[in-house]
């Protein structure tokens, strides 16, 4: 894989580097030194690398400086903002560029709103006595959560579509819509739902959430006031209920929780869709970010995400509305784990998921644009690229090839590696091989820690599984794992921390050993569970057929079937972790 020097900058789809940098502020940062050095017959200044340089933050929310000037026009952006495309979930691992895509779409469209759930106060849902009471009674909140999402998204749609910015404007909107359907009784009845909110279309996203939760709380307090009071003052109240009494309460609660809210919202959605078609309203885009973080309690988060996925299907009728949501791949896996008993099947919603991928050329263009932007204004508009900063070869590989091989094909990895290199630089114009290898060791440790944190909700024992591979070969035949030592080593590694014992791989190991002992078939199934989980995280690549290349999840976005992992299959630990795991 050779290094490519872009023939020009600013062409179609190119990530263009602005020259509008503040020359004075960057002068100290770059430590420029005049030089008579020439290249391609052009006199140029010699650069001096400094340890406080960087090409951006690894988190998009902290990377506005570079995102604004060096945004790469990834094809996923076009697909996501296309009102006719069903794709509404930007899916991928952390650092793949989901937040950057959503922010750019919000910036470029007038009637759009970027909602960061990390900045929305949603603790009232987790702290609600009513929600906790319903949850403790084993009554599903799924339909209520779907209605909750539909309500807040429809209110936000009205606010954006009609540019509602005040209470006065809010009052006139409902009258305007109702007047359009003054001879249609069905539509008038559907719009009755909005009567209670006719002066509230301008409120914030979290206030809309709160309104629906409060409405449910009022109903539950009215119908179950006595039981709710006992629940508040007696933590074991539900356990004191007899079987028949609990079943009666569950049936009554289900009636109230499910109610008619979802059907009312379905009728309202159809009415707003018809109004939009008749009036030709402009496109409205609502962009939701931060679902991956702690915006609500862990036990409710995955139910709420599942409900959102299902709710968006019903909003497709409004053709000028598009809700675009960023979602990490590992969080979707956890949603599937946590809601499998509800019959949730991702296959039914696959059309809505856009799995973001990057090619090597796209990543190379992205990182070159950032480097170019960092240096360009200081060198009489001369272009500076990655190959200008690195030695010609690193362990017999060209610089970008060396870096890419140690990435999961994500912008975050490339940016992180380059920043680590800058931190090892020693006021020279070019990095040395030893400095790059030193940076690689730091980078490898950072990526190991990041992966453990990223996948902690799905695999809380990932650190233990990584320890199992520490000091071993980087590439091996699966059959070499199939000894009783595999079982002993895994159990020992998982036993180091209590949190590790919650890992689904450990639970499978424990269950399998209890039922089948250390038989050959049991050891093979345990190895399969281990490798399949590690493959999902991107840590392990699998080659199940000799004539095919190694299968990496971050490239294919598909897991390897368990039955394909045979004793003859070959596994490879990702080079990104070789240094951190002392792999040879």
Coordinates of C-alpha atoms in Angstrom, one line a residue:
X1 CA 0.0 0.0 0.0
X2 CA 1.9 3.1 -1.2
X3 CA 1.6 6.6 0.2
X4 CA -0.6 8.8 -2.0
X5 CA -0.1 12.6 -2.4
X6 CA -3.4 14.2 -3.3
X7 CA -3.2 15.7 -6.8
X8 CA -5.1 18.8 -5.6
X9 CA -7.3 19.9 -2.7
X10 CA -10.8 21.2 -2.8
X11 CA -12.1 18.9 -5.6
X12 CA -15.5 17.1 -5.4
X13 CA -15.8 15.3 -2.1
X14 CA -12.4 16.4 -0.9
X15 CA -11.8 17.3 2.7
X16 CA -10.5 20.8 2.2
X17 CA -8.0 22.5 4.6
X18 CA -8.7 26.1 5.2
X19 CA -5.8 28.6 5.2
X20 CA -7.6 31.0 7.6
X21 CA -5.4 30.0 10.6
X22 CA -4.2 32.6 13.0
X23 CA -0.6 33.0 12.0
X24 CA 0.6 34.5 15.2
X25 CA -1.0 31.8 17.5
X26 CA 0.3 28.9 15.4
X27 CA 3.8 30.3 15.2
X28 CA 4.7 29.4 18.7
X29 CA 2.9 26.0 18.5
X30 CA 4.8 24.9 15.4
X31 CA 8.2 26.3 16.2
X32 CA 9.0 27.3 12.7
X33 CA 12.5 27.4 11.5
X34 CA 13.5 29.1 8.2
X35 CA 15.3 26.8 5.7
X36 CA 16.7 26.8 2.2
X37 CA 15.4 23.3 1.9
X38 CA 13.6 22.8 -1.4
X39 CA 11.3 20.1 -2.7
X40 CA 10.2 19.7 -6.3
X41 CA 12.2 22.8 -7.1
X42 CA 10.2 25.0 -4.6
X43 CA 11.9 26.8 -1.8
X44 CA 10.2 25.9 1.5
X45 CA 10.5 26.3 5.3
X46 CA 11.6 23.4 7.4
X47 CA 9.1 22.3 9.9
X48 CA 9.8 21.5 13.5
X49 CA 7.5 19.1 15.3
X50 CA 6.6 19.8 18.9
X51 CA 5.1 17.7 21.6
X52 CA 2.1 19.9 22.1
X53 CA 0.9 19.5 18.5
X54 CA -2.2 17.5 17.6
X55 CA -4.4 16.9 14.6
X56 CA -7.6 16.9 16.6
X57 CA -9.4 15.3 19.5
X58 CA -10.4 11.6 19.4
X59 CA -13.9 12.7 20.6
X60 CA -16.0 14.6 18.0
X61 CA -17.7 16.6 20.7
X62 CA -14.3 18.1 21.5
X63 CA -13.1 18.4 18.0
X64 CA -15.0 21.4 16.6
X65 CA -11.8 23.2 15.5
X66 CA -10.8 20.5 13.0
X67 CA -14.3 19.2 12.2
X68 CA -15.3 22.6 10.9
X69 CA -12.3 23.1 8.6
X70 CA -11.4 19.5 7.7
X71 CA -14.7 17.6 7.5
X72 CA -14.5 14.6 5.2
X73 CA -17.6 14.3 3.1
X74 CA -18.3 10.7 3.8
X75 CA -20.9 9.0 1.6
X76 CA -22.8 8.1 4.8
X77 CA -23.7 11.8 5.2
X78 CA -25.6 11.9 1.9
X79 CA -27.4 8.6 2.7
X80 CA -28.4 9.8 6.2
X81 CA -29.7 13.2 5.2
X82 CA -31.6 11.8 2.2
X83 CA -35.3 12.2 3.1
X84 CA -36.2 9.3 0.8
X85 CA -33.7 6.9 2.3
X86 CA -34.9 4.6 5.1
X87 CA -31.5 4.7 6.8
X88 CA -31.9 6.6 10.1
X89 CA -29.4 4.9 12.5
X90 CA -25.8 5.8 12.0
X91 CA -24.3 2.5 13.4
X92 CA -20.7 1.8 14.2
X93 CA -18.1 1.6 16.9
X94 CA -16.9 4.5 19.0
X95 CA -14.6 6.8 17.0
X96 CA -16.1 5.8 13.6
X97 CA -17.4 9.4 13.0
X98 CA -21.1 9.2 13.9
X99 CA -21.3 12.4 16.0
X100 CA -19.3 14.3 13.4
X101 CA -21.8 13.2 10.7
X102 CA -24.8 14.3 12.7
X103 CA -23.3 17.6 13.7
X104 CA -22.5 18.4 10.1
X105 CA -26.0 17.6 8.9
X106 CA -27.4 19.8 11.6
X107 CA -25.1 22.7 10.7
X108 CA -26.0 22.5 7.0
X109 CA -29.8 22.4 7.3
X110 CA -32.0 25.2 8.6
X111 CA -34.8 23.3 10.1
X112 CA -32.7 20.8 12.0
X113 CA -31.9 20.3 15.7
X114 CA -29.0 18.4 17.1
X115 CA -30.0 16.8 20.4
X116 CA -27.2 15.5 22.7
X117 CA -28.8 13.3 25.3
X118 CA -25.8 13.8 27.5
X119 CA -26.9 17.4 27.9
X120 CA -30.6 16.5 28.5
X121 CA -31.7 15.9 32.1
X122 CA -33.5 12.5 32.0
X123 CA -32.9 11.4 35.6
X124 CA -36.5 12.0 36.4
X125 CA -37.4 8.8 34.5
X126 CA -34.9 6.7 36.5
X127 CA -36.0 8.3 39.7
X128 CA -39.8 8.2 39.1
X129 CA -41.6 6.2 41.8
X130 CA -44.2 5.3 39.2
X131 CA -41.8 3.9 36.7
X132 CA -40.0 1.9 39.4
X133 CA -43.4 0.6 40.7
X134 CA -44.4 -0.5 37.2
X135 CA -41.0 -2.1 36.6
X136 CA -41.1 -4.0 39.9
X137 CA -44.5 -5.4 39.0
X138 CA -43.1 -7.0 35.9
X139 CA -45.3 -5.0 33.6
X140 CA -43.8 -4.1 30.3
X141 CA -43.1 -0.4 29.7
X142 CA -42.3 -1.0 26.0
X143 CA -45.5 0.5 24.5
X144 CA -45.4 3.4 26.9
X145 CA -41.7 4.1 26.0
X146 CA -42.6 3.9 22.3
X147 CA -45.4 6.5 22.9
X148 CA -43.0 8.6 24.9
X149 CA -40.5 8.8 22.0
X150 CA -43.3 9.5 19.4
X151 CA -44.7 12.3 21.6
X152 CA -41.4 14.1 22.1
X153 CA -40.4 13.7 18.5
X154 CA -43.7 14.9 17.1
X155 CA -43.7 18.0 19.4
X156 CA -40.1 18.7 18.2
X157 CA -41.2 18.2 14.6
X158 CA -44.0 20.8 15.1
X159 CA -41.6 23.2 16.7
X160 CA -39.1 23.0 13.8
X161 CA -41.6 22.7 10.9
X162 CA -43.5 25.8 12.0
X163 CA -40.5 27.6 13.5
X164 CA -42.2 27.9 16.9
X165 CA -40.0 30.1 19.2
X166 CA -42.5 31.5 21.7
X167 CA -45.7 30.7 23.6
X168 CA -47.7 33.1 21.4
X169 CA -46.6 31.4 18.2
X170 CA -47.3 28.1 19.8
X171 CA -51.0 28.9 20.4
X172 CA -51.7 29.8 16.8
X173 CA -50.2 26.6 15.3
X174 CA -52.9 24.2 16.4
X175 CA -55.6 26.5 15.1
X176 CA -53.8 26.7 11.7
X177 CA -53.6 22.9 11.4
X178 CA -57.2 22.4 12.6
X179 CA -58.5 24.9 10.1
X180 CA -57.0 22.8 7.3
X181 CA -59.2 19.9 8.4
X182 CA -62.3 21.8 9.5
X183 CA -64.6 19.5 7.5
X184 CA -62.8 16.2 8.4
X185 CA -64.1 14.9 11.8
X186 CA -61.5 12.1 11.9
X187 CA -58.6 14.5 11.6
X188 CA -60.2 16.9 14.1
X189 CA -60.4 14.0 16.6
X190 CA -56.8 13.1 16.0
X191 CA -55.7 16.7 16.6
X192 CA -57.5 16.7 19.9
X193 CA -54.5 15.0 21.4
X194 CA -52.6 18.3 20.9
X195 CA -55.1 20.4 22.9
X196 CA -53.2 19.9 26.1
X197 CA -49.9 21.0 24.5
X198 CA -51.1 23.9 22.2
X199 CA -49.1 26.4 24.2
X200 CA -46.1 24.1 24.7
X201 CA -44.8 23.4 21.2
X202 CA -41.8 25.6 22.0
X203 CA -40.6 23.7 25.1
X204 CA -37.3 21.9 25.3
X205 CA -36.8 18.2 24.4
X206 CA -36.5 17.0 28.1
X207 CA -39.5 19.1 29.1
X208 CA -41.6 17.2 26.5
X209 CA -40.3 13.9 28.1
X210 CA -41.3 15.1 31.5
X211 CA -44.8 16.0 30.4
X212 CA -45.6 12.5 29.2
X213 CA -44.1 10.9 32.4
X214 CA -46.1 13.3 34.6
X215 CA -49.3 12.4 32.7
X216 CA -48.7 8.7 33.4
X217 CA -47.8 9.4 37.0
X218 CA -51.1 11.2 37.5
X219 CA -53.1 8.3 36.1
X220 CA -51.2 5.8 38.2
X221 CA -51.6 7.9 41.4
X222 CA -55.3 8.2 40.7
X223 CA -55.9 4.5 40.1
X224 CA -53.2 2.9 42.4
X225 CA -52.6 5.6 45.0
X226 CA -52.8 3.1 47.9
X227 CA -50.5 0.5 46.4
X228 CA -48.0 3.2 45.3
X229 CA -47.9 4.6 48.8
X230 CA -47.1 1.2 50.2
X231 CA -44.4 0.7 47.6
X232 CA -42.8 4.0 48.5
X233 CA -42.5 3.1 52.2
X234 CA -41.9 -0.6 51.9
X235 CA -39.1 -1.8 49.6
X236 CA -40.4 -5.4 49.8
X237 CA -44.1 -4.5 49.1
X238 CA -44.2 -6.5 45.8
X239 CA -42.9 -9.6 47.5
X240 CA -45.7 -9.4 50.1
X241 CA -48.4 -9.7 47.4
X242 CA -50.1 -13.0 46.8
X243 CA -50.0 -14.6 43.4
X244 CA -53.7 -13.7 42.5
X245 CA -53.4 -10.2 43.9
X246 CA -50.3 -9.5 41.9
X247 CA -51.9 -10.8 38.7
X248 CA -54.9 -8.6 39.3
X249 CA -52.7 -5.5 39.8
X250 CA -50.6 -6.4 36.7
X251 CA -53.7 -6.6 34.6
X252 CA -55.0 -3.2 35.8
X253 CA -51.5 -1.6 35.4
X254 CA -51.2 -3.0 31.9
X255 CA -54.5 -1.3 30.9
X256 CA -53.3 2.1 32.2
X257 CA -49.7 1.8 30.9
X258 CA -50.6 0.6 27.4
X259 CA -53.8 2.6 27.2
X260 CA -54.8 4.4 24.1
X261 CA -51.7 6.7 23.9
X262 CA -50.0 4.8 21.1
X263 CA -53.1 4.6 18.9
X264 CA -53.8 8.4 19.5
X265 CA -50.3 9.2 18.4
X266 CA -50.6 7.0 15.3
X267 CA -53.7 9.0 14.3
X268 CA -51.9 12.3 15.0
X269 CA -48.9 11.1 12.9
X270 CA -51.2 10.4 9.9
X271 CA -52.8 13.8 10.3
X272 CA -49.6 15.7 10.4
X273 CA -48.3 13.6 7.4
X274 CA -51.3 14.6 5.4
X275 CA -51.0 18.3 6.4
X276 CA -47.3 18.3 5.4
X277 CA -48.1 16.8 2.0
X278 CA -50.8 19.3 1.3
X279 CA -48.8 22.3 2.4
X280 CA -45.4 21.1 1.0
X281 CA -43.6 21.8 4.3
X282 CA -39.8 21.9 4.1
X283 CA -37.6 19.0 5.3
X284 CA -37.2 18.7 9.1
X285 CA -34.3 16.7 10.6
X286 CA -34.0 15.8 14.2
X287 CA -30.6 14.4 15.1
X288 CA -30.2 12.4 18.3
X289 CA -26.7 11.7 19.8
X290 CA -25.5 10.4 23.1
X291 CA -27.7 7.3 23.4
X292 CA -24.5 5.3 24.2
X293 CA -23.8 7.4 27.4
X294 CA -25.3 7.6 30.8
X295 CA -28.4 9.8 30.1
X296 CA -30.7 7.4 32.0
X297 CA -30.2 4.5 34.3
X298 CA -28.6 1.3 32.8
X299 CA -31.7 -0.9 33.4
X300 CA -34.0 1.4 31.5
X301 CA -31.6 2.6 28.8
X302 CA -31.8 -0.5 26.6
X303 CA -35.5 -0.7 26.8
X304 CA -35.7 3.0 25.8
X305 CA -33.4 2.4 22.8
X306 CA -35.4 -0.6 21.7
X307 CA -38.6 1.5 21.9
X308 CA -36.9 4.3 19.9
X309 CA -36.0 1.8 17.1
X310 CA -39.6 0.6 17.0
X311 CA -41.1 4.1 17.3
X312 CA -39.2 5.5 14.3
X313 CA -40.9 3.0 12.0
X314 CA -44.2 4.6 12.7
X315 CA -43.0 8.1 12.0
X316 CA -42.0 7.3 8.5
X317 CA -45.4 8.4 7.3
X318 CA -44.3 12.0 7.7
X319 CA -42.3 12.3 4.6
X320 CA -40.7 15.7 5.4
X321 CA -39.5 14.4 8.8
X322 CA -36.3 12.4 9.3
X323 CA -35.0 11.4 12.7
X324 CA -31.3 10.5 12.5
X325 CA -29.8 8.6 15.5
X326 CA -26.2 7.7 16.3
X327 CA -25.8 4.3 17.9
X328 CA -22.7 2.3 18.8
X329 CA -22.5 -1.3 17.5
X330 CA -21.8 -2.7 21.0
X331 CA -24.9 -0.8 22.5
X332 CA -27.1 -2.4 19.8
X333 CA -25.7 -5.8 20.8
X334 CA -26.5 -5.1 24.4
X335 CA -30.1 -4.0 23.4
X336 CA -30.5 -7.4 21.7
X337 CA -29.2 -9.2 24.8
X338 CA -31.4 -7.3 27.2
X339 CA -34.6 -7.4 25.2
X340 CA -34.3 -10.8 23.5
X341 CA -37.1 -12.1 25.8
X342 CA -39.4 -9.5 24.2
X343 CA -39.0 -11.0 20.8
X344 CA -36.9 -8.1 19.5
X345 CA -35.3 -9.0 16.1
X346 CA -32.9 -6.6 14.5
X347 CA -33.4 -8.3 11.1
X348 CA -36.8 -6.6 10.9
X349 CA -35.1 -3.2 11.2
X350 CA -31.9 -3.8 9.2
X351 CA -33.2 -1.4 6.5
X352 CA -32.9 1.4 9.0
X353 CA -29.3 0.8 10.0
X354 CA -26.5 2.4 8.1
X355 CA -23.2 0.6 9.1
X356 CA -20.5 3.2 8.7
X357 CA -17.3 2.0 7.1
X358 CA -14.1 3.7 6.0
X359 CA -11.7 2.7 3.2
X360 CA -8.0 3.2 3.5
X361 CA -8.0 6.0 0.9
X362 CA -10.8 7.8 2.7
X363 CA -8.8 7.7 6.0
X364 CA -5.6 8.7 4.3
X365 CA -7.4 11.7 2.8
X366 CA -8.9 12.6 6.1
X367 CA -5.6 12.6 8.0
X368 CA -3.8 14.4 5.3
X369 CA -6.4 17.2 5.3
X370 CA -5.8 17.6 9.1
X371 CA -2.1 17.7 8.8
X372 CA -2.3 20.1 5.9
X373 CA -4.6 22.4 7.8
X374 CA -2.3 22.4 10.8
X375 CA 0.8 23.4 8.8
X376 CA -0.3 25.0 5.6
X377 CA -0.6 28.7 6.6
X378 CA 2.9 28.7 7.9
X379 CA 4.6 27.5 4.8
X380 CA 3.5 30.0 2.1
X381 CA 0.5 27.8 1.3
X382 CA 2.7 24.8 0.7
X383 CA 1.0 21.5 1.3
X384 CA 2.3 19.3 4.1
X385 CA 1.3 15.6 4.2
X386 CA 1.8 12.6 6.4
X387 CA 4.8 11.4 4.4
X388 CA 6.5 14.7 5.1
X389 CA 6.5 13.9 8.8
X390 CA 7.5 10.2 8.9
X391 CA 10.5 8.2 7.8
X392 CA 10.2 6.4 4.5
X393 CA 9.8 3.0 6.0
X394 CA 8.8 1.7 9.5
X395 CA 9.5 -2.0 9.9
X396 CA 9.7 -2.3 6.1
X397 CA 6.2 -0.7 5.7
X398 CA 5.3 2.7 4.4
X399 CA 4.1 5.1 7.2
X400 CA 0.4 5.1 6.5
X401 CA 0.3 1.4 5.9
X402 CA 2.1 0.9 9.2
X403 CA -0.5 3.1 11.0
X404 CA -3.5 1.7 9.2
X405 CA -2.5 -1.9 10.1
X406 CA -2.8 -0.9 13.7
X407 CA -6.3 0.6 13.4
X408 CA -9.8 -0.6 13.3
X409 CA -10.3 1.6 10.2
X410 CA -11.6 4.4 12.3
X411 CA -10.7 8.1 12.2
X412 CA -10.2 8.0 16.0
X413 CA -7.4 5.4 15.7
X414 CA -5.5 7.3 13.0
X415 CA -5.8 10.6 14.9
X416 CA -4.8 9.0 18.2
X417 CA -1.7 7.3 16.6
X418 CA -0.5 10.6 15.0
X419 CA -1.0 12.5 18.3
X420 CA 1.0 9.9 20.1
X421 CA 3.8 10.3 17.6
X422 CA 3.8 14.1 18.1
X423 CA 4.1 13.6 21.9
X424 CA 7.3 11.6 21.3
X425 CA 8.8 14.1 18.8
X426 CA 12.0 15.9 19.8
X427 CA 12.0 19.3 18.0
X428 CA 13.0 17.8 14.7
X429 CA 11.5 18.2 11.2
X430 CA 10.7 14.5 10.9
X431 CA 9.9 11.6 13.2
X432 CA 12.5 8.9 13.6
X433 CA 11.7 5.2 13.4
X434 CA 12.5 4.8 17.1
X435 CA 10.1 7.7 18.0
X436 CA 7.3 6.1 15.9
X437 CA 7.8 2.7 17.6
X438 CA 7.8 4.4 21.0
X439 CA 4.6 6.1 20.1
X440 CA 3.2 2.8 19.0
X441 CA 3.7 1.3 22.5
X442 CA 1.8 4.2 24.1
X443 CA -0.9 4.0 21.5
X444 CA -1.3 0.3 22.0
X445 CA -1.9 0.7 25.7
X446 CA -4.4 3.5 25.1
X447 CA -6.3 1.5 22.5
X448 CA -6.4 -1.5 24.9
X449 CA -7.9 0.6 27.7
X450 CA -10.3 2.3 25.3
X451 CA -11.6 -1.1 24.0
X452 CA -12.1 -2.4 27.6
X453 CA -14.2 0.7 28.4
X454 CA -16.0 0.7 25.1
X455 CA -17.3 -2.9 25.5
X456 CA -17.7 -2.9 29.3
X457 CA -21.5 -2.9 29.1
X458 CA -21.5 -6.0 26.8
X459 CA -18.4 -7.8 28.0
X460 CA -17.5 -6.7 31.6
X461 CA -14.8 -9.4 31.6
X462 CA -13.1 -8.3 28.4
X463 CA -10.0 -7.4 30.4
X464 CA -9.8 -11.0 31.7
X465 CA -10.2 -12.3 28.1
X466 CA -7.4 -10.0 26.9
X467 CA -5.2 -11.3 29.7
X468 CA -5.6 -14.8 28.4
X469 CA -4.0 -13.8 25.1
X470 CA -1.2 -11.9 26.7
X471 CA 2.3 -13.2 25.8
X472 CA 0.9 -15.7 23.3
X473 CA 1.4 -15.9 19.5
X474 CA -0.3 -13.2 17.4
X475 CA -1.6 -15.9 15.0
X476 CA -2.7 -19.4 15.9
X477 CA -4.7 -22.4 14.9
X478 CA -8.0 -22.7 16.9
X479 CA -7.1 -26.3 17.6
X480 CA -4.1 -25.2 19.7
X481 CA -6.5 -23.7 22.2
X482 CA -8.5 -26.9 22.7
X483 CA -6.9 -28.2 26.0
X484 CA -8.1 -28.2 29.5
X485 CA -5.7 -25.4 30.1
X486 CA -8.0 -23.1 28.3
X487 CA -10.7 -23.7 30.9
X488 CA -8.3 -23.3 33.8
X489 CA -6.8 -20.1 32.5
X490 CA -10.1 -18.5 31.7
X491 CA -11.6 -19.3 35.1
X492 CA -8.5 -17.9 36.8
X493 CA -8.6 -14.7 34.7
X494 CA -12.3 -14.1 35.3
X495 CA -12.0 -14.8 39.0
X496 CA -9.7 -11.7 39.5
X497 CA -12.6 -9.3 39.8
X498 CA -16.2 -9.8 40.8
X499 CA -17.4 -7.6 37.9
X500 CA -15.8 -10.1 35.4
X501 CA -18.1 -12.8 36.7
X502 CA -21.1 -11.0 35.1
X503 CA -19.6 -11.5 31.6
X504 CA -21.7 -13.6 29.3
X505 CA -18.6 -15.6 28.2
X506 CA -17.8 -16.5 31.8
X507 CA -21.5 -17.4 32.4
X508 CA -21.3 -19.7 29.4
X509 CA -18.0 -21.2 30.6
X510 CA -19.5 -21.8 34.1
X511 CA -22.7 -23.3 32.7
X512 CA -20.9 -25.5 30.1
X513 CA -18.4 -26.9 32.6
X514 CA -21.1 -27.6 35.2
X515 CA -23.2 -29.6 32.7
X516 CA -20.5 -31.2 30.5
X517 CA -17.2 -31.0 32.4
X518 CA -14.0 -30.7 30.4
X519 CA -15.0 -32.9 27.5
X520 CA -13.6 -32.2 24.1
X521 CA -17.0 -30.9 22.8
X522 CA -17.3 -28.6 25.8
X523 CA -13.8 -27.1 25.4
X524 CA -14.5 -26.5 21.7
X525 CA -17.8 -24.7 22.5
X526 CA -16.0 -22.6 25.1
X527 CA -13.2 -21.7 22.6
X528 CA -15.9 -20.7 20.1
X529 CA -17.7 -18.5 22.6
X530 CA -14.4 -16.8 23.5
X531 CA -13.3 -16.2 19.9
X532 CA -16.7 -15.1 18.7
X533 CA -16.9 -12.5 21.5
X534 CA -13.4 -11.2 20.8
X535 CA -14.1 -11.1 17.1
X536 CA -17.1 -8.9 17.7
X537 CA -14.9 -6.4 19.5
X538 CA -12.4 -6.3 16.6
X539 CA -9.6 -7.8 18.8
X540 CA -9.6 -11.1 16.9
X541 CA -9.7 -11.8 13.2
X542 CA -10.8 -15.2 12.0
X543 CA -10.0 -17.2 8.9
X544 CA -12.5 -20.0 8.5
X545 CA -11.5 -21.0 5.0
X546 CA -7.9 -21.2 3.6
X547 CA -8.7 -19.5 0.3
X548 CA -10.4 -16.5 2.0
X549 CA -8.7 -13.5 3.8
X550 CA -9.0 -13.0 7.5
X551 CA -12.5 -11.9 8.5
X552 CA -12.6 -8.8 10.7
X553 CA -15.9 -7.6 12.2
X554 CA -15.0 -3.9 11.8
X555 CA -14.6 -4.4 8.1
X556 CA -17.5 -6.8 7.4
X557 CA -19.9 -5.6 10.1
X558 CA -21.1 -9.2 10.4
X559 CA -20.2 -11.8 13.0
X560 CA -18.7 -15.2 12.1
X561 CA -21.2 -18.0 12.6
X562 CA -20.2 -20.1 15.7
X563 CA -20.2 -23.4 13.7
X564 CA -17.6 -21.9 11.3
X565 CA -15.1 -21.7 14.1
X566 CA -13.6 -25.2 13.6
X567 CA -10.3 -26.6 15.1
X568 CA -8.8 -26.0 11.7
X569 CA -9.7 -22.3 11.6
X570 CA -7.0 -19.7 12.1
X571 CA -7.3 -16.7 14.5
X572 CA -5.2 -13.5 14.6
X573 CA -4.9 -11.0 17.4
X574 CA -5.1 -7.4 16.0
X575 CA -1.7 -5.8 15.5
X576 CA -3.0 -2.7 17.4
X577 CA -2.7 -4.7 20.6
X578 CA 0.5 -6.6 20.0
X579 CA 2.6 -4.2 22.0
X580 CA 0.1 -3.9 24.9
X581 CA -0.3 -7.7 25.2
X582 CA 3.4 -8.5 24.6
X583 CA 2.5 -10.6 21.7
X584 CA 5.4 -12.0 19.5

